[in-house]
PDB file of N, CA and C in Angstrom:
ATOM      1  N   MET N 115     -71.749 -30.000  27.723  1.00  0.00           N
ATOM      2  CA  MET N 115     -70.446 -29.415  27.487  1.00  0.00           C
ATOM      3  C   MET N 115     -69.629 -30.330  26.596  1.00  0.00           C
ATOM      4  N   SER N 116     -68.994 -29.719  25.692  1.00  0.00           N
ATOM      5  CA  SER N 116     -68.158 -30.511  24.801  1.00  0.00           C
ATOM      6  C   SER N 116     -66.720 -30.487  25.291  1.00  0.00           C
ATOM      7  N   THR N 117     -65.928 -31.374  24.814  1.00  0.00           N
ATOM      8  CA  THR N 117     -64.530 -31.443  25.226  1.00  0.00           C
ATOM      9  C   THR N 117     -63.731 -30.273  24.676  1.00  0.00           C
ATOM     10  N   ALA N 118     -64.228 -29.625  23.644  1.00  0.00           N
ATOM     11  CA  ALA N 118     -63.520 -28.470  23.082  1.00  0.00           C
ATOM     12  C   ALA N 118     -63.516 -27.315  24.064  1.00  0.00           C
ATOM     13  N   GLU N 119     -64.549 -27.192  24.867  1.00  0.00           N
ATOM     14  CA  GLU N 119     -64.610 -26.112  25.850  1.00  0.00           C
ATOM     15  C   GLU N 119     -63.712 -26.406  27.041  1.00  0.00           C
ATOM     16  N   LEU N 120     -63.591 -27.658  27.431  1.00  0.00           N
ATOM     17  CA  LEU N 120     -62.799 -28.017  28.603  1.00  0.00           C
ATOM     18  C   LEU N 120     -61.303 -28.037  28.312  1.00  0.00           C
ATOM     19  N   ASN N 121     -60.931 -28.445  27.143  1.00  0.00           N
ATOM     20  CA  ASN N 121     -59.521 -28.542  26.795  1.00  0.00           C
ATOM     21  C   ASN N 121     -59.250 -27.752  25.513  1.00  0.00           C
ATOM     22  N   PRO N 122     -59.142 -26.440  25.634  1.00  0.00           N
ATOM     23  CA  PRO N 122     -58.879 -25.678  24.408  1.00  0.00           C
ATOM     24  C   PRO N 122     -57.487 -26.002  23.880  1.00  0.00           C
ATOM     25  N   ARG N 123     -57.344 -25.907  22.595  1.00  0.00           N
ATOM     26  CA  ARG N 123     -56.055 -26.207  21.976  1.00  0.00           C
ATOM     27  C   ARG N 123     -55.069 -25.106  22.323  1.00  0.00           C
ATOM     28  N   PRO N 124     -53.828 -25.450  22.633  1.00  0.00           N
ATOM     29  CA  PRO N 124     -52.830 -24.418  22.940  1.00  0.00           C
ATOM     30  C   PRO N 124     -52.541 -23.567  21.708  1.00  0.00           C
ATOM     31  N   LEU N 125     -52.231 -22.329  21.973  1.00  0.00           N
ATOM     32  CA  LEU N 125     -51.897 -21.427  20.875  1.00  0.00           C
ATOM     33  C   LEU N 125     -50.506 -21.741  20.358  1.00  0.00           C
ATOM     34  N   ARG N 126     -50.323 -21.553  19.091  1.00  0.00           N
ATOM     35  CA  ARG N 126     -48.993 -21.739  18.516  1.00  0.00           C
ATOM     36  C   ARG N 126     -48.221 -20.435  18.714  1.00  0.00           C
ATOM     37  N   VAL N 127     -47.088 -20.547  19.378  1.00  0.00           N
ATOM     38  CA  VAL N 127     -46.261 -19.383  19.636  1.00  0.00           C
ATOM     39  C   VAL N 127     -45.242 -19.256  18.515  1.00  0.00           C
ATOM     40  N   SER N 128     -45.040 -18.056  18.099  1.00  0.00           N
ATOM     41  CA  SER N 128     -44.117 -17.775  17.010  1.00  0.00           C
ATOM     42  C   SER N 128     -42.699 -18.214  17.386  1.00  0.00           C
ATOM     43  N   PRO N 129     -41.957 -18.773  16.458  1.00  0.00           N
ATOM     44  CA  PRO N 129     -40.564 -19.142  16.744  1.00  0.00           C
ATOM     45  C   PRO N 129     -39.717 -17.933  17.146  1.00  0.00           C
ATOM     46  N   PHE N 130     -40.018 -16.768  16.605  1.00  0.00           N
ATOM     47  CA  PHE N 130     -39.289 -15.551  16.984  1.00  0.00           C
ATOM     48  C   PHE N 130     -39.517 -15.224  18.459  1.00  0.00           C
ATOM     49  N   ILE N 131     -40.760 -15.352  18.918  1.00  0.00           N
ATOM     50  CA  ILE N 131     -41.072 -15.080  20.327  1.00  0.00           C
ATOM     51  C   ILE N 131     -40.388 -16.113  21.220  1.00  0.00           C
ATOM     52  N   LYS N 132     -40.390 -17.371  20.811  1.00  0.00           N
ATOM     53  CA  LYS N 132     -39.690 -18.405  21.581  1.00  0.00           C
ATOM     54  C   LYS N 132     -38.198 -18.096  21.664  1.00  0.00           C
ATOM     55  N   PHE N 133     -37.633 -17.711  20.545  1.00  0.00           N
ATOM     56  CA  PHE N 133     -36.202 -17.374  20.522  1.00  0.00           C
ATOM     57  C   PHE N 133     -35.917 -16.209  21.465  1.00  0.00           C
ATOM     58  N   CYS N 134     -36.762 -15.184  21.426  1.00  0.00           N
ATOM     59  CA  CYS N 134     -36.561 -14.015  22.303  1.00  0.00           C
ATOM     60  C   CYS N 134     -36.664 -14.407  23.770  1.00  0.00           C
ATOM     61  N   ARG N 135     -37.637 -15.210  24.117  1.00  0.00           N
ATOM     62  CA  ARG N 135     -37.799 -15.646  25.510  1.00  0.00           C
ATOM     63  C   ARG N 135     -36.572 -16.405  26.001  1.00  0.00           C
ATOM     64  N   TRP N 136     -36.116 -17.371  25.207  1.00  0.00           N
ATOM     65  CA  TRP N 136     -34.963 -18.167  25.620  1.00  0.00           C
ATOM     66  C   TRP N 136     -33.689 -17.319  25.662  1.00  0.00           C
ATOM     67  N   SER N 137     -33.573 -16.394  24.715  1.00  0.00           N
ATOM     68  CA  SER N 137     -32.400 -15.521  24.701  1.00  0.00           C
ATOM     69  C   SER N 137     -32.356 -14.645  25.943  1.00  0.00           C
ATOM     70  N   LEU N 138     -33.499 -14.077  26.322  1.00  0.00           N
ATOM     71  CA  LEU N 138     -33.544 -13.235  27.519  1.00  0.00           C
ATOM     72  C   LEU N 138     -33.282 -14.047  28.779  1.00  0.00           C
ATOM     73  N   LEU N 139     -33.798 -15.260  28.842  1.00  0.00           N
ATOM     74  CA  LEU N 139     -33.532 -16.117  29.995  1.00  0.00           C
ATOM     75  C   LEU N 139     -32.040 -16.414  30.108  1.00  0.00           C
ATOM     76  N   PHE N 140     -31.430 -16.799  29.012  1.00  0.00           N
ATOM     77  CA  PHE N 140     -30.004 -17.102  29.015  1.00  0.00           C
ATOM     78  C   PHE N 140     -29.181 -15.859  29.379  1.00  0.00           C
ATOM     79  N   THR N 141     -29.545 -14.711  28.811  1.00  0.00           N
ATOM     80  CA  THR N 141     -28.838 -13.463  29.115  1.00  0.00           C
ATOM     81  C   THR N 141     -28.950 -13.133  30.599  1.00  0.00           C
ATOM     82  N   GLY N 142     -30.120 -13.326  31.180  1.00  0.00           N
ATOM     83  CA  GLY N 142     -30.312 -13.069  32.606  1.00  0.00           C
ATOM     84  C   GLY N 142     -29.457 -13.973  33.473  1.00  0.00           C
ATOM     85  N   ILE N 143     -29.354 -15.224  33.102  1.00  0.00           N
ATOM     86  CA  ILE N 143     -28.533 -16.168  33.870  1.00  0.00           C
ATOM     87  C   ILE N 143     -27.064 -15.782  33.792  1.00  0.00           C
ATOM     88  N   VAL N 144     -26.598 -15.441  32.599  1.00  0.00           N
ATOM     89  CA  VAL N 144     -25.194 -15.044  32.428  1.00  0.00           C
ATOM     90  C   VAL N 144     -24.907 -13.762  33.210  1.00  0.00           C
ATOM     91  N   TYR N 145     -25.800 -12.780  33.132  1.00  0.00           N
ATOM     92  CA  TYR N 145     -25.604 -11.528  33.861  1.00  0.00           C
ATOM     93  C   TYR N 145     -25.597 -11.781  35.368  1.00  0.00           C
ATOM     94  N   GLY N 146     -26.495 -12.637  35.842  1.00  0.00           N
ATOM     95  CA  GLY N 146     -26.541 -12.944  37.266  1.00  0.00           C
ATOM     96  C   GLY N 146     -25.257 -13.589  37.752  1.00  0.00           C
ATOM     97  N   ALA N 147     -24.714 -14.508  36.962  1.00  0.00           N
ATOM     98  CA  ALA N 147     -23.455 -15.163  37.339  1.00  0.00           C
ATOM     99  C   ALA N 147     -22.314 -14.146  37.372  1.00  0.00           C
ATOM    100  N   TYR N 148     -22.269 -13.266  36.376  1.00  0.00           N
ATOM    101  CA  TYR N 148     -21.231 -12.227  36.335  1.00  0.00           C
ATOM    102  C   TYR N 148     -21.356 -11.299  37.536  1.00  0.00           C
ATOM    103  N   HIS N 149     -22.565 -10.854  37.807  1.00  0.00           N
ATOM    104  CA  HIS N 149     -22.789  -9.920  38.916  1.00  0.00           C
ATOM    105  C   HIS N 149     -22.442 -10.580  40.257  1.00  0.00           C
ATOM    106  N   GLN N 150     -22.817 -11.849  40.433  1.00  0.00           N
ATOM    107  CA  GLN N 150     -22.506 -12.572  41.665  1.00  0.00           C
ATOM    108  C   GLN N 150     -20.997 -12.692  41.859  1.00  0.00           C
ATOM    109  N   ARG N 151     -20.264 -12.995  40.789  1.00  0.00           N
ATOM    110  CA  ARG N 151     -18.814 -13.121  40.892  1.00  0.00           C
ATOM    111  C   ARG N 151     -18.184 -11.788  41.289  1.00  0.00           C
ATOM    112  N   ARG N 152     -18.674 -10.705  40.666  1.00  0.00           N
ATOM    113  CA  ARG N 152     -18.136  -9.372  40.961  1.00  0.00           C
ATOM    114  C   ARG N 152     -18.405  -8.981  42.415  1.00  0.00           C
ATOM    115  N   LEU N 153     -19.615  -9.232  42.899  1.00  0.00           N
ATOM    116  CA  LEU N 153     -19.943  -8.881  44.275  1.00  0.00           C
ATOM    117  C   LEU N 153     -19.208  -9.765  45.276  1.00  0.00           C
ATOM    118  N   SER N 154     -18.967 -11.011  44.918  1.00  0.00           N
ATOM    119  CA  SER N 154     -18.228 -11.909  45.808  1.00  0.00           C
ATOM    120  C   SER N 154     -16.794 -11.433  45.986  1.00  0.00           C
ATOM    121  N   LYS N 155     -16.168 -10.978  44.913  1.00  0.00           N
ATOM    122  CA  LYS N 155     -14.805 -10.457  45.016  1.00  0.00           C
ATOM    123  C   LYS N 155     -14.761  -9.246  45.934  1.00  0.00           C
ATOM    124  N   ARG N 156     -15.727  -8.349  45.782  1.00  0.00           N
ATOM    125  CA  ARG N 156     -15.781  -7.147  46.615  1.00  0.00           C
ATOM    126  C   ARG N 156     -15.982  -7.517  48.088  1.00  0.00           C
ATOM    127  N   GLU N 157     -16.860  -8.468  48.351  1.00  0.00           N
ATOM    128  CA  GLU N 157     -17.135  -8.886  49.723  1.00  0.00           C
ATOM    129  C   GLU N 157     -15.924  -9.573  50.346  1.00  0.00           C
ATOM    130  N   ASN N 158     -15.224 -10.382  49.573  1.00  0.00           N
ATOM    131  CA  ASN N 158     -14.025 -11.035  50.100  1.00  0.00           C
ATOM    132  C   ASN N 158     -12.952 -10.014  50.453  1.00  0.00           C
ATOM    133  N   ALA N 159     -12.800  -8.980  49.640  1.00  0.00           N
ATOM    134  CA  ALA N 159     -11.818  -7.938  49.935  1.00  0.00           C
ATOM    135  C   ALA N 159     -12.198  -7.202  51.220  1.00  0.00           C
ATOM    136  N   ARG N 160     -13.489  -6.940  51.397  1.00  0.00           N
ATOM    137  CA  ARG N 160     -13.942  -6.251  52.611  1.00  0.00           C
ATOM    138  C   ARG N 160     -13.701  -7.119  53.846  1.00  0.00           C
ATOM    139  N   ARG N 161     -13.948  -8.410  53.738  1.00  0.00           N
ATOM    140  CA  ARG N 161     -13.724  -9.306  54.879  1.00  0.00           C
ATOM    141  C   ARG N 161     -12.242  -9.391  55.239  1.00  0.00           C
ATOM    142  N   GLU N 162     -11.367  -9.429  54.231  1.00  0.00           N
ATOM    143  CA  GLU N 162      -9.929  -9.455  54.506  1.00  0.00           C
ATOM    144  C   GLU N 162      -9.501  -8.182  55.230  1.00  0.00           C
ATOM    145  N   GLU N 163     -10.031  -7.044  54.816  1.00  0.00           N
ATOM    146  CA  GLU N 163      -9.708  -5.769  55.468  1.00  0.00           C
ATOM    147  C   GLU N 163     -10.187  -5.780  56.917  1.00  0.00           C
ATOM    148  N   GLU N 164     -11.375  -6.316  57.160  1.00  0.00           N
ATOM    149  CA  GLU N 164     -11.874  -6.397  58.530  1.00  0.00           C
ATOM    150  C   GLU N 164     -10.997  -7.305  59.384  1.00  0.00           C
ATOM    151  N   LEU N 165     -10.517  -8.401  58.812  1.00  0.00           N
ATOM    152  CA  LEU N 165      -9.654  -9.295  59.578  1.00  0.00           C
ATOM    153  C   LEU N 165      -8.338  -8.623  59.944  1.00  0.00           C
ATOM    154  N   LYS N 166      -7.833  -7.747  59.055  1.00  0.00           N
ATOM    155  CA  LYS N 166      -6.601  -7.024  59.362  1.00  0.00           C
ATOM    156  C   LYS N 166      -6.815  -6.040  60.501  1.00  0.00           C
ATOM    157  N   LEU N 167      -7.984  -5.402  60.544  1.00  0.00           N
ATOM    158  CA  LEU N 167      -8.259  -4.370  61.541  1.00  0.00           C
ATOM    159  C   LEU N 167      -8.822  -4.928  62.844  1.00  0.00           C
ATOM    160  N   LYS N 168      -9.186  -6.202  62.877  1.00  0.00           N
ATOM    161  CA  LYS N 168      -9.817  -6.787  64.055  1.00  0.00           C
ATOM    162  C   LYS N 168      -8.947  -6.694  65.313  1.00  0.00           C
ATOM    163  N   PRO N 169      -7.653  -6.996  65.280  1.00  0.00           N
ATOM    164  CA  PRO N 169      -6.861  -6.895  66.515  1.00  0.00           C
ATOM    165  C   PRO N 169      -6.849  -5.473  67.086  1.00  0.00           C
ATOM    166  N   MET N 170      -6.727  -4.469  66.226  1.00  0.00           N
ATOM    167  CA  MET N 170      -6.735  -3.087  66.720  1.00  0.00           C
ATOM    168  C   MET N 170      -8.086  -2.742  67.326  1.00  0.00           C
ATOM    169  N   ARG N 171      -9.161  -3.170  66.664  1.00  0.00           N
ATOM    170  CA  ARG N 171     -10.501  -2.876  67.163  1.00  0.00           C
ATOM    171  C   ARG N 171     -10.741  -3.584  68.497  1.00  0.00           C
ATOM    172  N   ASP N 172     -10.285  -4.833  68.616  1.00  0.00           N
ATOM    173  CA  ASP N 172     -10.453  -5.572  69.867  1.00  0.00           C
ATOM    174  C   ASP N 172      -9.652  -4.935  71.000  1.00  0.00           C
ATOM    175  N   ALA N 173      -8.448  -4.470  70.707  1.00  0.00           N
ATOM    176  CA  ALA N 173      -7.633  -3.814  71.725  1.00  0.00           C
ATOM    177  C   ALA N 173      -8.302  -2.514  72.183  1.00  0.00           C
ATOM    178  N   LYS N 174      -8.839  -1.771  71.259  1.00  0.00           N
ATOM    179  CA  LYS N 174      -9.517  -0.519  71.605  1.00  0.00           C
ATOM    180  C   LYS N 174     -10.742  -0.789  72.477  1.00  0.00           C
ATOM    181  N   LEU N 175     -11.517  -1.809  72.123  1.00  0.00           N
ATOM    182  CA  LEU N 175     -12.694  -2.151  72.924  1.00  0.00           C
ATOM    183  C   LEU N 175     -12.296  -2.627  74.323  1.00  0.00           C
ATOM    184  N   ALA N 176     -11.222  -3.397  74.417  1.00  0.00           N
ATOM    185  CA  ALA N 176     -10.760  -3.871  75.722  1.00  0.00           C
ATOM    186  C   ALA N 176     -10.311  -2.691  76.587  1.00  0.00           C
ATOM    187  N   GLU N 177      -9.621  -1.740  75.990  1.00  0.00           N
ATOM    188  CA  GLU N 177      -9.174  -0.551  76.735  1.00  0.00           C
ATOM    189  C   GLU N 177     -10.371   0.273  77.209  1.00  0.00           C
ATOM    190  N   GLU N 178     -11.357   0.458  76.341  1.00  0.00           N
ATOM    191  CA  GLU N 178     -12.552   1.200  76.734  1.00  0.00           C
ATOM    192  C   GLU N 178     -13.291   0.486  77.867  1.00  0.00           C
ATOM    193  N   LYS N 179     -13.350  -0.833  77.806  1.00  0.00           N
ATOM    194  CA  LYS N 179     -14.008  -1.599  78.861  1.00  0.00           C
ATOM    195  C   LYS N 179     -13.250  -1.464  80.179  1.00  0.00           C
ATOM    196  N   ARG N 180     -11.931  -1.508  80.101  1.00  0.00           N
ATOM    197  CA  ARG N 180     -11.113  -1.369  81.316  1.00  0.00           C
ATOM    198  C   ARG N 180     -11.317   0.006  81.940  1.00  0.00           C
ATOM    199  N   LEU N 181     -11.316   1.055  81.107  1.00  0.00           N
ATOM    200  CA  LEU N 181     -11.522   2.408  81.623  1.00  0.00           C
ATOM    201  C   LEU N 181     -12.916   2.573  82.216  1.00  0.00           C
ATOM    202  N   ALA N 182     -13.918   1.951  81.620  1.00  0.00           N
ATOM    203  CA  ALA N 182     -15.277   2.024  82.157  1.00  0.00           C
ATOM    204  C   ALA N 182     -15.351   1.321  83.514  1.00  0.00           C
ATOM    205  N   GLN N 183     -14.660   0.193  83.655  1.00  0.00           N
ATOM    206  CA  GLN N 183     -14.653  -0.506  84.936  1.00  0.00           C
ATOM    207  C   GLN N 183     -13.962   0.331  86.011  1.00  0.00           C
ATOM    208  N   ILE N 184     -12.877   0.990  85.649  1.00  0.00           N
ATOM    209  CA  ILE N 184     -12.180   1.848  86.611  1.00  0.00           C
ATOM    210  C   ILE N 184     -13.074   2.999  87.040  1.00  0.00           C
ATOM    211  N   ALA N 185     -13.746   3.625  86.083  1.00  0.00           N
ATOM    212  CA  ALA N 185     -14.636   4.735  86.402  1.00  0.00           C
ATOM    213  C   ALA N 185     -15.801   4.263  87.272  1.00  0.00           C
ATOM    214  N   GLU N 186     -16.341   3.092  86.983  1.00  0.00           N
ATOM    215  CA  GLU N 186     -17.438   2.555  87.773  1.00  0.00           C
ATOM    216  C   GLU N 186     -16.979   2.250  89.196  1.00  0.00           C
ATOM    217  N   GLN N 187     -15.790   1.662  89.316  1.00  0.00           N
ATOM    218  CA  GLN N 187     -15.255   1.360  90.641  1.00  0.00           C
ATOM    219  C   GLN N 187     -15.031   2.643  91.439  1.00  0.00           C
ATOM    220  N   LYS N 188     -14.524   3.683  90.785  1.00  0.00           N
ATOM    221  CA  LYS N 188     -14.304   4.963  91.457  1.00  0.00           C
ATOM    222  C   LYS N 188     -15.635   5.560  91.919  1.00  0.00           C
ATOM    223  N   MET N 189     -16.659   5.445  91.075  1.00  0.00           N
ATOM    224  CA  MET N 189     -17.975   5.971  91.425  1.00  0.00           C
ATOM    225  C   MET N 189     -18.520   5.240  92.657  1.00  0.00           C
ATOM    226  N   PHE N 190     -18.376   3.904  92.694  1.00  0.00           N
ATOM    227  CA  PHE N 190     -18.847   3.147  93.841  1.00  0.00           C
ATOM    228  C   PHE N 190     -18.056   3.498  95.098  1.00  0.00           C
ATOM    229  N   ASP N 191     -16.743   3.661  94.951  1.00  0.00           N
ATOM    230  CA  ASP N 191     -15.926   4.040  96.097  1.00  0.00           C
ATOM    231  C   ASP N 191     -16.379   5.389  96.648  1.00  0.00           C
ATOM    232  N   ASP N 192     -16.630   6.354  95.777  1.00  0.00           N
ATOM    233  CA  ASP N 192     -17.082   7.683  96.210  1.00  0.00           C
ATOM    234  C   ASP N 192     -18.470   7.603  96.854  1.00  0.00           C
ATOM    235  N   MET N 193     -19.319   6.751  96.345  1.00  0.00           N
ATOM    236  CA  MET N 193     -20.677   6.649  96.846  1.00  0.00           C
ATOM    237  C   MET N 193     -20.738   5.974  98.208  1.00  0.00           C
ATOM    238  N   PHE N 194     -19.945   4.925  98.401  1.00  0.00           N
ATOM    239  CA  PHE N 194     -20.029   4.136  99.617  1.00  0.00           C
ATOM    240  C   PHE N 194     -19.001   4.508 100.671  1.00  0.00           C
ATOM    241  N   THR N 195     -18.029   5.292 100.341  1.00  0.00           N
ATOM    242  CA  THR N 195     -17.056   5.732 101.326  1.00  0.00           C
ATOM    243  C   THR N 195     -17.616   6.980 101.996  1.00  0.00           C
ATOM    244  N   PRO N 196     -17.752   6.920 103.323  1.00  0.00           N
ATOM    245  CA  PRO N 196     -18.307   8.108 103.991  1.00  0.00           C
ATOM    246  C   PRO N 196     -17.348   9.282 103.891  1.00  0.00           C
ATOM    247  N   SER N 197     -17.915  10.424 103.584  1.00  0.00           N
ATOM    248  CA  SER N 197     -17.059  11.608 103.491  1.00  0.00           C
ATOM    249  C   SER N 197     -16.792  12.106 104.895  1.00  0.00           C
ATOM    250  N   LYS N 198     -15.619  12.663 105.110  1.00  0.00           N
ATOM    251  CA  LYS N 198     -15.211  13.147 106.426  1.00  0.00           C
ATOM    252  C   LYS N 198     -15.773  14.558 106.615  1.00  0.00           C
ATOM    253  N   ALA N 199     -16.664  14.680 107.540  1.00  0.00           N
ATOM    254  CA  ALA N 199     -17.220  16.004 107.832  1.00  0.00           C
ATOM    255  C   ALA N 199     -16.410  16.645 108.938  1.00  0.00           C
ATOM    256  N   THR N 200     -16.058  17.851 108.811  1.00  0.00           N
ATOM    257  CA  THR N 200     -15.233  18.540 109.790  1.00  0.00           C
ATOM    258  C   THR N 200     -16.040  19.441 110.650  1.00  0.00           C
TER     259      THR N 200
END
């Protein structure tokens, strides 16, 4: 085996192809940064809205939990309290 078979010479790539590759890479990076900034703004606005609504949502959940406990207690009272047979 000769060394020419083991280490083939690299192909010469056209300067136009190199330019296109680097241009597309740079364009992709710029687009990604723009898209990330845009999505971050949208996500921050959504989080602020959730923080505004959190107290109302927590109050509603607490009320539902309280009503469920009352209903459960009533069910247990009805189940364990002997009914008066006449």
